[in-house]
Short mmCIF file of C-alpha atoms and ligand atoms in Angstrom, two decimals:
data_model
loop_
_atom_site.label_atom_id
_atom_site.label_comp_id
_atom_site.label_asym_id
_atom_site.label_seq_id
_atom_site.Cartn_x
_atom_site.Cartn_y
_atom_site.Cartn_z
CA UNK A 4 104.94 129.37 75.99
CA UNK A 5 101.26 129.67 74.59
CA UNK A 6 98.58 130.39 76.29
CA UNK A 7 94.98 129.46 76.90
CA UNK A 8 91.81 131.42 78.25
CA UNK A 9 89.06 129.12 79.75
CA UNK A 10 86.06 130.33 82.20
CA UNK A 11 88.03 133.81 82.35
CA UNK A 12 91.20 132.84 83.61
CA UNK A 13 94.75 132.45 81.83
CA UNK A 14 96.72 129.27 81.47
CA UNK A 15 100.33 127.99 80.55
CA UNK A 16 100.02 125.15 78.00
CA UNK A 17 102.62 123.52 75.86
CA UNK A 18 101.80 123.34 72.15
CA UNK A 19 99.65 120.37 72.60
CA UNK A 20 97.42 122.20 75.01
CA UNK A 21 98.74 120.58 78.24
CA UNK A 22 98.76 122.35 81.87
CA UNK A 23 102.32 123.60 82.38
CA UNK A 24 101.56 124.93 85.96
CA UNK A 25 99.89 121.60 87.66
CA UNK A 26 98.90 123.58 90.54
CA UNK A 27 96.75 126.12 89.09
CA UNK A 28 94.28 123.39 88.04
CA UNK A 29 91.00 123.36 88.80
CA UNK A 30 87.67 122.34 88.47
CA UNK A 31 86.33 124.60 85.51
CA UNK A 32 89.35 124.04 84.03
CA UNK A 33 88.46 120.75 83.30
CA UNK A 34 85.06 121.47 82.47
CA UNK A 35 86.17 124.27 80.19
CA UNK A 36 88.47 122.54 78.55
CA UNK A 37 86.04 119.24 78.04
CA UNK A 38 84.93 119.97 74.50
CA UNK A 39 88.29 120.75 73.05
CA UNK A 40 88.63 116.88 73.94
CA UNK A 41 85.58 115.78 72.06
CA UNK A 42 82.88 115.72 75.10
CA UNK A 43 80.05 117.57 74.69
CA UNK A 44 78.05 119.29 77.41
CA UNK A 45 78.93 119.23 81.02
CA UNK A 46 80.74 116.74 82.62
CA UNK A 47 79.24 113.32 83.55
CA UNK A 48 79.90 111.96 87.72
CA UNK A 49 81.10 108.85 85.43
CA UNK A 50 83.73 111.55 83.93
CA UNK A 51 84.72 112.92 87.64
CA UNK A 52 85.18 109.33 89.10
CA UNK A 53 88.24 108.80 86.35
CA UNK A 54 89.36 112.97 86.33
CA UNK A 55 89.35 112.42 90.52
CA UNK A 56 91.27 109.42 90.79
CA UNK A 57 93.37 110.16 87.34
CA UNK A 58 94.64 113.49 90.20
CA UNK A 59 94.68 111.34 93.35
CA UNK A 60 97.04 108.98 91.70
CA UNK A 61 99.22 111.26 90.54
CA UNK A 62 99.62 112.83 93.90
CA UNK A 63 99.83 109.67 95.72
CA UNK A 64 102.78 108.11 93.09
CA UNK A 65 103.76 110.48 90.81
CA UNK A 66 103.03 108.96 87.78
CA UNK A 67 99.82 108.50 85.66
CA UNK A 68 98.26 104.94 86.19
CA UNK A 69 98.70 102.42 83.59
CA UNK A 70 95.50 101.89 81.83
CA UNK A 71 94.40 98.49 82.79
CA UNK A 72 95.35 100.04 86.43
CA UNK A 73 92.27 102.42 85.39
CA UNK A 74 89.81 99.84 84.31
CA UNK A 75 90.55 97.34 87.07
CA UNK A 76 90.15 99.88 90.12
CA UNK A 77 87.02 101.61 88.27
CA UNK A 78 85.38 98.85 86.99
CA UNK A 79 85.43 100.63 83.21
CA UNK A 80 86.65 99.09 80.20
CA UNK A 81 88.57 100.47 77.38
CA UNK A 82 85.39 100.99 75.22
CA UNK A 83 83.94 102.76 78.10
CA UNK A 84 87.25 104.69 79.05
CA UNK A 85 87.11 105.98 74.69
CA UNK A 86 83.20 106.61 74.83
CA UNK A 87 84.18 109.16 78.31
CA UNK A 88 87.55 110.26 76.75
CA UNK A 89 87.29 109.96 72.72
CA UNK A 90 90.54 111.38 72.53
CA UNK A 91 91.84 108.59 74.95
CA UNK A 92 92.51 108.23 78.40
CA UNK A 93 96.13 109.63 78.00
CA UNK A 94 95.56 112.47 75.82
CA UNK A 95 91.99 113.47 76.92
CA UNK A 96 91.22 112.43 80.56
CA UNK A 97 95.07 113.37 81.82
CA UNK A 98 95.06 116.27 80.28
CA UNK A 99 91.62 117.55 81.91
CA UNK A 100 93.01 115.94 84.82
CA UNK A 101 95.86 118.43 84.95
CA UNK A 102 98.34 115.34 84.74
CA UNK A 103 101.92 116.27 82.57
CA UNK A 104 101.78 115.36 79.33
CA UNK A 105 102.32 111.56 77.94
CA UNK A 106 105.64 110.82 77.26
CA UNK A 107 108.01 108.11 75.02
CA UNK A 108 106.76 106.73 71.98
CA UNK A 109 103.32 108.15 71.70
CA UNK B 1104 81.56 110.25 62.83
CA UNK B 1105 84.12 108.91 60.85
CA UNK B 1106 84.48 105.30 60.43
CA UNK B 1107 86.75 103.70 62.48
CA UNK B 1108 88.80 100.51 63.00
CA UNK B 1109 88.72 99.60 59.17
CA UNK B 1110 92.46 97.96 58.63
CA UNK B 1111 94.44 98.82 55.65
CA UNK B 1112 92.84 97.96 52.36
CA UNK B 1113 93.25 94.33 50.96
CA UNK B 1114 96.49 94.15 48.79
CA UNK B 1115 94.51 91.28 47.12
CA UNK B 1116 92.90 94.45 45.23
CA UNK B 1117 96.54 96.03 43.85
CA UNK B 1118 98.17 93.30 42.84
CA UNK B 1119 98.92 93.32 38.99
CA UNK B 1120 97.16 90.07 37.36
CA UNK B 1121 100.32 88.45 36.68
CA UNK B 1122 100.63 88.00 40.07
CA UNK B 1123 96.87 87.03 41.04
CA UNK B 1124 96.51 84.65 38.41
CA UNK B 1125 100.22 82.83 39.92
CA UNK B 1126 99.67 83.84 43.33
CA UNK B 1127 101.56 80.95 45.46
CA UNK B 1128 102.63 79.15 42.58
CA UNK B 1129 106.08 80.20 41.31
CA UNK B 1130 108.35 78.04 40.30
CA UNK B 1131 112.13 79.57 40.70
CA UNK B 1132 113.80 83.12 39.95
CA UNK B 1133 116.85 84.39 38.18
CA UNK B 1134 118.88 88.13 39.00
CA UNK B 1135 118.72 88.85 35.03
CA UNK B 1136 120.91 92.32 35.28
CA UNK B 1137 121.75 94.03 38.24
CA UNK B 1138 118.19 95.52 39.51
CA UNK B 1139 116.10 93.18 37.03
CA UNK B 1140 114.39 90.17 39.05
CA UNK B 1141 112.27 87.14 36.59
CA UNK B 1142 109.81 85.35 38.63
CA UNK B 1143 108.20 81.97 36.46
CA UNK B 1144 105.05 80.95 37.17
CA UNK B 1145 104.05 76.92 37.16
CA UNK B 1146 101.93 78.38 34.62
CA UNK B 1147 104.64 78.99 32.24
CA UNK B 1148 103.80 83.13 32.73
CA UNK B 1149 106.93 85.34 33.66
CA UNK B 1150 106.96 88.49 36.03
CA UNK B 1151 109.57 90.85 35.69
CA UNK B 1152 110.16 93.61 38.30
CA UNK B 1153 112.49 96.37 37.86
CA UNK B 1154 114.14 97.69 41.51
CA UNK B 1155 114.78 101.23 41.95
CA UNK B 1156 116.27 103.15 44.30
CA UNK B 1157 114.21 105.73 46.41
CA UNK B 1158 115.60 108.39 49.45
CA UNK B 1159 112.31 107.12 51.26
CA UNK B 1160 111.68 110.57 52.10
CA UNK B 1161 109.76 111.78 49.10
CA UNK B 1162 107.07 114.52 48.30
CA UNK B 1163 103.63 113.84 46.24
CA UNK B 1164 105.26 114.87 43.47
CA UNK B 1165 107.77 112.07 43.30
CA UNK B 1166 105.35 109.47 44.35
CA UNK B 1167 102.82 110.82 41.51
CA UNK B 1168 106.28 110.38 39.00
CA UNK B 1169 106.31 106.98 39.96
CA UNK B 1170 102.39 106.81 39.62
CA UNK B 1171 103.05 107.92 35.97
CA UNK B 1172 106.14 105.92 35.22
CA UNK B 1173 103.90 102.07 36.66
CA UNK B 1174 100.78 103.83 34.52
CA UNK B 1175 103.13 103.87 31.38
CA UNK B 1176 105.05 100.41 31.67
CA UNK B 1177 102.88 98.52 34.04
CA UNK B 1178 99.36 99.18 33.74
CA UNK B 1179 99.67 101.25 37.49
CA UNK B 1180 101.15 98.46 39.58
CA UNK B 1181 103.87 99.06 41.40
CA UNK B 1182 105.19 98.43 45.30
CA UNK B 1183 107.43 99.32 47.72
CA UNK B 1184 110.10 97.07 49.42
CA UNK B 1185 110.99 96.38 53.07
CA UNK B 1186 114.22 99.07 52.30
CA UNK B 1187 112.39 101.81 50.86
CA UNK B 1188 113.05 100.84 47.06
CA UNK B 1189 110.65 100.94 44.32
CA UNK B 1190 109.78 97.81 42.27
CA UNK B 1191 107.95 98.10 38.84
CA UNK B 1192 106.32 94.89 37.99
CA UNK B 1193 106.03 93.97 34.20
CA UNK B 1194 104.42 91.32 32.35
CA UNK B 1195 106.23 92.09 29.15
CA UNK B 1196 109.40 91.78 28.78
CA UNK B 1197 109.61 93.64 26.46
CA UNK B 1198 109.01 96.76 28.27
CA UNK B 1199 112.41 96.69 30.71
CA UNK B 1200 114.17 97.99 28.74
CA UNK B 1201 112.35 100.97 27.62
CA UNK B 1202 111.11 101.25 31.52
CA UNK B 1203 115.43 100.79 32.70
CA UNK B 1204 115.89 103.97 30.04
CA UNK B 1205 113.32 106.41 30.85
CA UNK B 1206 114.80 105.32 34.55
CA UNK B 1207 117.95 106.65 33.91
CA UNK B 1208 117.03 109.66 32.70
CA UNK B 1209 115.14 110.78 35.38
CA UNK B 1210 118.15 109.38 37.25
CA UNK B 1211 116.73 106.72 39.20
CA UNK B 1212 119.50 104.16 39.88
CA UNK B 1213 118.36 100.97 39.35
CA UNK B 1214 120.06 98.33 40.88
CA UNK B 1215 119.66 96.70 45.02
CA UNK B 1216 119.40 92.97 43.87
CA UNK B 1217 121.88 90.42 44.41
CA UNK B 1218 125.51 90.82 45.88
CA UNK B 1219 124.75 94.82 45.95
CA UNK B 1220 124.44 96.96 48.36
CA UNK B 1221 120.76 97.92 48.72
CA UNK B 1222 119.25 100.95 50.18
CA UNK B 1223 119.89 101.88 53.72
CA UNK B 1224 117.01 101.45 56.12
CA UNK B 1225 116.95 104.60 58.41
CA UNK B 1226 115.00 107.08 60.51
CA UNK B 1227 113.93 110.52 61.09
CA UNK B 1228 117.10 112.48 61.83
CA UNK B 1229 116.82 116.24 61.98
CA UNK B 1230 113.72 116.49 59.90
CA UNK B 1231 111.44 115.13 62.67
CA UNK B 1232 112.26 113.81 65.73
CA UNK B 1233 113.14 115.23 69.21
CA UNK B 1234 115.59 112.77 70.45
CA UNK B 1235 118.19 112.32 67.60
CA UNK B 1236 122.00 112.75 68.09
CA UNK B 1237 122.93 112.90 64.43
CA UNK B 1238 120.72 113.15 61.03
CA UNK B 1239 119.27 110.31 59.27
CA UNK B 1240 118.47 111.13 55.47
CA UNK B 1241 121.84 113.80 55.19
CA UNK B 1242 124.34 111.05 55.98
CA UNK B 1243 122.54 108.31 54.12
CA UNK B 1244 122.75 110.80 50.87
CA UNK B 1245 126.49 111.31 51.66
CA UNK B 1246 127.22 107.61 51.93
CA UNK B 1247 125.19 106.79 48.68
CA UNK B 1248 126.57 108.69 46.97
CA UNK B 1249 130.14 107.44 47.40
CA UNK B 1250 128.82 103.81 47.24
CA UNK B 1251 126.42 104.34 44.34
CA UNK B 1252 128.87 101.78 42.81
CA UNK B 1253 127.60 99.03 44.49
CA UNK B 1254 124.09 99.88 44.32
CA UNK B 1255 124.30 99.14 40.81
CA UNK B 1256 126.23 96.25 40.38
CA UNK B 1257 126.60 92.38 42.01
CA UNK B 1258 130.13 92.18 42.82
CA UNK B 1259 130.55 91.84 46.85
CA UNK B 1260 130.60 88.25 48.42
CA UNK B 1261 127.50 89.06 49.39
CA UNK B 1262 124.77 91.58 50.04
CA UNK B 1263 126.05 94.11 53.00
CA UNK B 1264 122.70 95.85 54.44
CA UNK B 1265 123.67 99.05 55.81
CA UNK B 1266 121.32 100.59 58.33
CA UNK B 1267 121.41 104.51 60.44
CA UNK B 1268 119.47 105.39 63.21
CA UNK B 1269 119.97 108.26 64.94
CA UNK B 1270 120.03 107.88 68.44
CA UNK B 1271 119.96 104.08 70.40
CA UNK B 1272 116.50 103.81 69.84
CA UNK B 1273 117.37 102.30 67.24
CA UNK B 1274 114.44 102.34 64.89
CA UNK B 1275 114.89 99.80 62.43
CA UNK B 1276 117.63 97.45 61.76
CA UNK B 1277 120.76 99.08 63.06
CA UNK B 1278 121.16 96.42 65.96
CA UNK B 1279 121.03 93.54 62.94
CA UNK B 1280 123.13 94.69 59.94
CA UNK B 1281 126.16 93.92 58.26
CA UNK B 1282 126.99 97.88 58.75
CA UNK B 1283 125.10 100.11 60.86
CA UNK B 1284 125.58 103.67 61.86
CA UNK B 1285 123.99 105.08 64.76
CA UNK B 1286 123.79 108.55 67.17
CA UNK B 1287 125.43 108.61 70.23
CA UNK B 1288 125.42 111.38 72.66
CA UNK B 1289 128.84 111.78 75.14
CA UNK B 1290 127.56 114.80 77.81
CA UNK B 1291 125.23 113.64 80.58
CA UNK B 1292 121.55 115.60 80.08
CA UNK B 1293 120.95 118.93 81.96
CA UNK B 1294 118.37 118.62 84.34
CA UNK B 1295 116.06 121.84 84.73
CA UNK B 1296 114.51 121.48 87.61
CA UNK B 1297 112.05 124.47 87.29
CA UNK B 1298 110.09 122.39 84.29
CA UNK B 1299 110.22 119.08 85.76
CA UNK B 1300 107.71 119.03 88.37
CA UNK B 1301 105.44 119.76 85.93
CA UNK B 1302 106.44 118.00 82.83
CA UNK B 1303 107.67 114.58 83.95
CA UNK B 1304 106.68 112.09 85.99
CA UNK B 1305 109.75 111.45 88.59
CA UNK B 1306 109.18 107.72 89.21
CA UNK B 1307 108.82 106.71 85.71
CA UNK B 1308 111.78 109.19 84.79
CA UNK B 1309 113.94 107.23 87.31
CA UNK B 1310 113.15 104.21 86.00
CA UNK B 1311 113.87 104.75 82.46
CA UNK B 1312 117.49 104.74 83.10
CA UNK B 1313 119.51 101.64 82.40
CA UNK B 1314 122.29 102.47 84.88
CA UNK B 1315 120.03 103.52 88.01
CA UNK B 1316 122.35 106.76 87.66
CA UNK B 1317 119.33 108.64 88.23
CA UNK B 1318 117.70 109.60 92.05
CA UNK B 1319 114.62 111.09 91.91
CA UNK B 1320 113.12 113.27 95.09
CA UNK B 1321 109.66 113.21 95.49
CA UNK B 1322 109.25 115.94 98.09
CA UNK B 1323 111.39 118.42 96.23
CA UNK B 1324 109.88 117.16 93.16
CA UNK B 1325 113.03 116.61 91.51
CA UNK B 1326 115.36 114.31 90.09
CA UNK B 1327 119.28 114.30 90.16
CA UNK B 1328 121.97 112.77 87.87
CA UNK B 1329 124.86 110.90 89.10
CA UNK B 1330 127.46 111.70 86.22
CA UNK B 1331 129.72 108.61 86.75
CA UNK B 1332 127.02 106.50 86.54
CA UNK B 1333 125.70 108.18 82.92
CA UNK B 1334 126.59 106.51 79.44
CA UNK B 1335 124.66 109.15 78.01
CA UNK B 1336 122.12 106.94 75.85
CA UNK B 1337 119.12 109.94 76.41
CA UNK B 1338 116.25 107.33 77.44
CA UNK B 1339 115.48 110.13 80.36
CA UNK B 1340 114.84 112.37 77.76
CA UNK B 1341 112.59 110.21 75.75
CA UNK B 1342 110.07 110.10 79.45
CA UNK B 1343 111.47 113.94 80.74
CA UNK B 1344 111.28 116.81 78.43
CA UNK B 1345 113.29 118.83 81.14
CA UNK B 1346 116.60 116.43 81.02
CA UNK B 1347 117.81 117.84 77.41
CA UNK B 1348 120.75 115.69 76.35
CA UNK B 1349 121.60 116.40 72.84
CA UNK B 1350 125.18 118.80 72.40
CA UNK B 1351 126.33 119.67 69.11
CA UNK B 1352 129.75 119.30 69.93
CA UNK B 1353 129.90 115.83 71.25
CA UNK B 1354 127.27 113.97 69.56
CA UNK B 1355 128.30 112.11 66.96
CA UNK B 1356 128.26 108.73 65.43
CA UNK B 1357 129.33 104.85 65.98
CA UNK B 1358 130.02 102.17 64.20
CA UNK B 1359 128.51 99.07 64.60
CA UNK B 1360 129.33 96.03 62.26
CA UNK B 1361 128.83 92.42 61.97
CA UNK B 1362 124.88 91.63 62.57
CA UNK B 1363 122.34 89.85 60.16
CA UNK B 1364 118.56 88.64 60.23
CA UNK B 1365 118.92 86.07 57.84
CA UNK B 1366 119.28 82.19 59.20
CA UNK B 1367 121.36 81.12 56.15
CA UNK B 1368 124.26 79.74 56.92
CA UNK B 1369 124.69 80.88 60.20
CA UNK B 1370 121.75 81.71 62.82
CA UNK B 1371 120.93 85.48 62.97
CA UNK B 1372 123.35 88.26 65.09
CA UNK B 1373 123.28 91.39 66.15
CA UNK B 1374 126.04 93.64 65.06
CA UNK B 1375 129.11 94.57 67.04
CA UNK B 1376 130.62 98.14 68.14
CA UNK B 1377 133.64 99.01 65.47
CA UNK B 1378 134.13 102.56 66.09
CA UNK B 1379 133.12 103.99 69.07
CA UNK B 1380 133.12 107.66 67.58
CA UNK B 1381 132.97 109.72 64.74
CA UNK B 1382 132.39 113.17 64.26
CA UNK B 1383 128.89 114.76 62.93
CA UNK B 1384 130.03 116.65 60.00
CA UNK B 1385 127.42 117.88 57.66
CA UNK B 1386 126.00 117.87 55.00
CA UNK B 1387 128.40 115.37 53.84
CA UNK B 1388 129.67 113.65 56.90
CA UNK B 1389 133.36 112.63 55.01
CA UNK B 1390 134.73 110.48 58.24
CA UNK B 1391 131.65 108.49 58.35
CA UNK B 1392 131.85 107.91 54.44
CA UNK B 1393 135.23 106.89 54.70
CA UNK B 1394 134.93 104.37 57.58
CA UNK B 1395 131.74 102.86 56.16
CA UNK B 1396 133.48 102.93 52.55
CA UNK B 1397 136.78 101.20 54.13
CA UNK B 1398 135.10 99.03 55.88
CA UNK B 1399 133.15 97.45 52.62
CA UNK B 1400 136.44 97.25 51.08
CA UNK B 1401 138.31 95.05 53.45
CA UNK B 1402 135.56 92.94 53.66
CA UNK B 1403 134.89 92.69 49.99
CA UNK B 1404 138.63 91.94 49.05
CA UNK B 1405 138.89 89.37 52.32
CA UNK B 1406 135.74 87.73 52.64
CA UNK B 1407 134.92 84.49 50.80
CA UNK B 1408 131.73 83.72 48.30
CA UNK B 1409 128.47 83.87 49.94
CA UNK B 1410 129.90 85.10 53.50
CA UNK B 1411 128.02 87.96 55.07
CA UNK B 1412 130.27 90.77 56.65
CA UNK B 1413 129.27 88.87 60.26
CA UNK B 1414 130.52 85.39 59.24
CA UNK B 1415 133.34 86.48 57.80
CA UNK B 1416 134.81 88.72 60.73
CA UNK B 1417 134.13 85.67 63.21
CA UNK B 1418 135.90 83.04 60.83
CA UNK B 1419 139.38 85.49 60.48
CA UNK B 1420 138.74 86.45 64.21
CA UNK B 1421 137.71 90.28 66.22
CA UNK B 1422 141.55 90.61 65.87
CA UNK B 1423 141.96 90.25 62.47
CA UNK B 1424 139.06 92.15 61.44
CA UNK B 1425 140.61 95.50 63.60
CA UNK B 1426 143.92 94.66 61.90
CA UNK B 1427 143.00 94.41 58.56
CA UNK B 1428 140.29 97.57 58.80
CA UNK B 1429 143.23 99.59 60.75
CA UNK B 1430 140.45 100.28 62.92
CA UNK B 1431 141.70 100.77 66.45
CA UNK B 1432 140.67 98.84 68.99
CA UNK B 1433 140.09 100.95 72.69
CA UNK B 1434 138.91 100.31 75.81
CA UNK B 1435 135.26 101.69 74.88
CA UNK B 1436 134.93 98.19 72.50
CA UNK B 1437 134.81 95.86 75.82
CA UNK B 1438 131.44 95.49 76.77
CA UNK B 1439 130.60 96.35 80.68
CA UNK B 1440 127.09 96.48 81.03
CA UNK B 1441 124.93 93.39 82.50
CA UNK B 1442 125.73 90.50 80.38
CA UNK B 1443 129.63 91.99 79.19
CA UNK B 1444 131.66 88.69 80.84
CA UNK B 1445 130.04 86.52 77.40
CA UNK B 1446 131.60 88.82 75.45
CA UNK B 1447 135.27 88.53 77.02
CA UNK B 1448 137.61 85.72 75.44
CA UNK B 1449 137.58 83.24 77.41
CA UNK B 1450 140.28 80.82 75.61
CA UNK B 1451 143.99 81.23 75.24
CA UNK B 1452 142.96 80.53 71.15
CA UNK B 1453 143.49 84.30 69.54
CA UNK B 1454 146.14 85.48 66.72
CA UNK B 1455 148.64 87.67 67.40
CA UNK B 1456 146.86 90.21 65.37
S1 SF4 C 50 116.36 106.37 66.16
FE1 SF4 C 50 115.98 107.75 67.90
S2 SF4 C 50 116.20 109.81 67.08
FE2 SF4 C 50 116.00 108.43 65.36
S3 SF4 C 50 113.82 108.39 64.83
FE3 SF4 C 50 114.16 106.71 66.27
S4 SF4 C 50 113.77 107.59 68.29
FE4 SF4 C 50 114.04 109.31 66.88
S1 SF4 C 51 121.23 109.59 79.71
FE1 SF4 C 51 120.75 107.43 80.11
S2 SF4 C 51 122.34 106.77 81.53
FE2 SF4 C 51 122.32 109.01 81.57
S3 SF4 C 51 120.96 109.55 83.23
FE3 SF4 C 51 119.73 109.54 81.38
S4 SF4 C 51 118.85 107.46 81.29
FE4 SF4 C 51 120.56 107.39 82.74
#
């Protein structure tokens, strides 16, 4: 399984660069990893509000959220979810969210 | 940034004049030779279009060979059509035949109109997907090749789409063709436990399954498979990357037959199980070939004029169509899942085989 050094520390990643051990995520992870998602600089409080609840969902259901789910309970829209996440909400914000990967039809 | 959101270009810009200048104005066509379409015009102005067959999977190279060969006879128009084949479109008629020759020789069959058998729609097989239980573009060469005959000439009742996909995803037209071939796993998946905590989501994995054979635990962050309950069609897979399903020994491939899109004649069906099983042999997959190629026989020497494989099985009857294919009929044909009492006879009117 590859393997990925951010802020010093080793991770597990599949090939698409998502967390294989959920429970070693943290905080600089997600910063760390932020700009191999397309956001520069350090992470916005808008970008923590989605990240945060992205994880408390997670742990409270199991699953990611649907996307309008997202936009409803944190008042973004799409546009705004893409201009946070340009990769997307799925492929960007869950996966600095520590969330297992997307799966079906991507 | 690069620009985004920009649609595909207009095929207004690609069309070859002939067809600008008569663009929603044609008048009638005729099949002139197997493969060889005439379009006229109100105009008086004639389009001919030469159909080729493609695999569908094809490198740059090939495509820039077909570049050449619409640059040569066509002034650089050509398209593709909704099965994958390769139509050259001529304003001069007197450039088929020269285009049909140079064809040949690069062995391009050329053919798919009419009462043919045209190319097979089908999917991604071995060469790129994850969830296949058979290959897509090995068994369409196989069965191509043994049924080349009919690619090239008009002579069946009427045109017999064949479609493959390889697992009951069923991407494309397998679920609505005269033949279809499909992937079908028989071993329940093998959960590993270790991976899914952190590679699946457990509710969404329990809910992908048609059967509810699956349980999922939340506070041991796992899911278990009831094996009774399984029919094996891998849609945990497609959400779980830790429920593997596919076995080299018992995947294999059904036969579905009987389904069209059309609404001539009769309204549109979906096609019907015909053998529940066959072997995945490669690279030339002989029992499939064989079933497929028996199965165009019987209908070809039984059906009437203009009757698609579908309308002709339910005018003889299910019964006659197992008896006359030598097909057997088992007790994996009767439908069980949620809608399966439609599907049982219920009329004392039936032949006695
Ligand atoms: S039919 Fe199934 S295996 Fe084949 S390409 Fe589609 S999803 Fe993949
Ligand atoms: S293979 Fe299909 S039927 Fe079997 S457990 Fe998975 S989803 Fe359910």
């Amino acid at each position: 399984m590859p393997q990925i050094e951010l802020a010093g520390k080793i991770y597990e990643v599949d090939e698409d660069g998502f967390l294989q051990e959920l429970d070693k995520w943290n905080e600089e992870f997600a910063q760390a990893y932020a700009k191999t998602e397309d956001i520069e600089g350090p992470l916005t409080e808008e970008h923590w509000k989605i990240i945060n609840y992205l994880r408390d969902y997670f742990k409270q259901f199991g699953i990611a959220p649907m996307v309008r789910k997202v936009c409803k309970d944190n008042g973004v829209d799409m546009k705004k979810l893409y201009e946070l996440f340009p990769t997307g909400p799925a492929k960007g914000g869950c996966k600095l969210a520590g969330l297992s990967k997307p799966t079906g039809c991507v | 940034m690069a620009k985004t959101d920009i649609g595909p270009p207009d095929y207004k810009t690609m069309l070859p004049p002939v067809i600008s200048r008569n663009y929603g104005k044609w008048l009638y066509h005729e099949i002139l030779k197997p493969g060889v379409l005439m379009h006229i015009a109100e105009s008086g102005e004639a389009l001919y279009t030469v159909r080729a067959g493609s695999p569908r999977l094809i490198s740059t190279d090939h495509i820039r060979e077909i570049c050449d060969l619409a640059e040569k006879y066509c002034d650089g128009y050509l398209r593709f059509t909704s099965r994958h084949n390769i139509e050259f479109l001529l304003d001069d008629k007197n450039k088929v035949d020269p285009l049909i020759a140079e064809l040949t020789s690069l062995n391009y069959p050329v053919g798919g109109t009419g009462h043919a058998i045209s190319n097979i729609v089908h999917t991604q097989g071995w060469v790129h997907c994850h969830t296949p239980a058979t290959d897509a573009s090995g068994p369409v060469k196989a069965l191509m090749d043994e049924i080349y005959d009919y690619f090239v000439t008009m002579k069946l009742p009427n045109h017999v789409r064949i479609a493959l996909a390889c697992c009951l995803n069923m991407c494309g037209a397998v679920h609505c063709s005269d033949i279809a071939i499909l992937g079908i796993h028989r071993t329940v998946p093998k959960t590993d436990n270790t991976r899914v905590p952190n590679v699946c989501e457990i509710p969404s994995t329990v809910a992908s399954c048609p059967t509810g054979a699956i349980r999922g635990d939340m506070k041991a962050k796992t899911v278990t498979v009831n094996d009774e309950k399984c029919m094996y069609c891998g849609n945990c897979y497609t959400v779980c990357p830790a429920m593997p399903i596919a076995d080299p020994d018992n995947d294999g491939i059904s036969i579905w037959v009987g389904g069209k899109v059309s609404n001539a004649r009769s309204a549109p069906k979906f096609s019907k199980l015909a053998i529940p099983f066959l072997p995945n042999n490669p690279p030339r997959w002989p029992e499939v070939v064989e079933a497929v190629k028996n199965i165009i026989e019987v209908y070809a020497s039984h059906a009437r004029k203009h009757e698609r494989v579908g309308e002709w099985i339910e005018r003889v009857g299910w019964e006659r169509f197992f008896t006359l294919t030598g097909i057997p009929f088992t007790d994996k044909h009767i439908d069980d899942y949620d809608m399966a009492t439609e599907t049982f006879r219920t009329s004392t009117q039936f032949k006695w085989g």
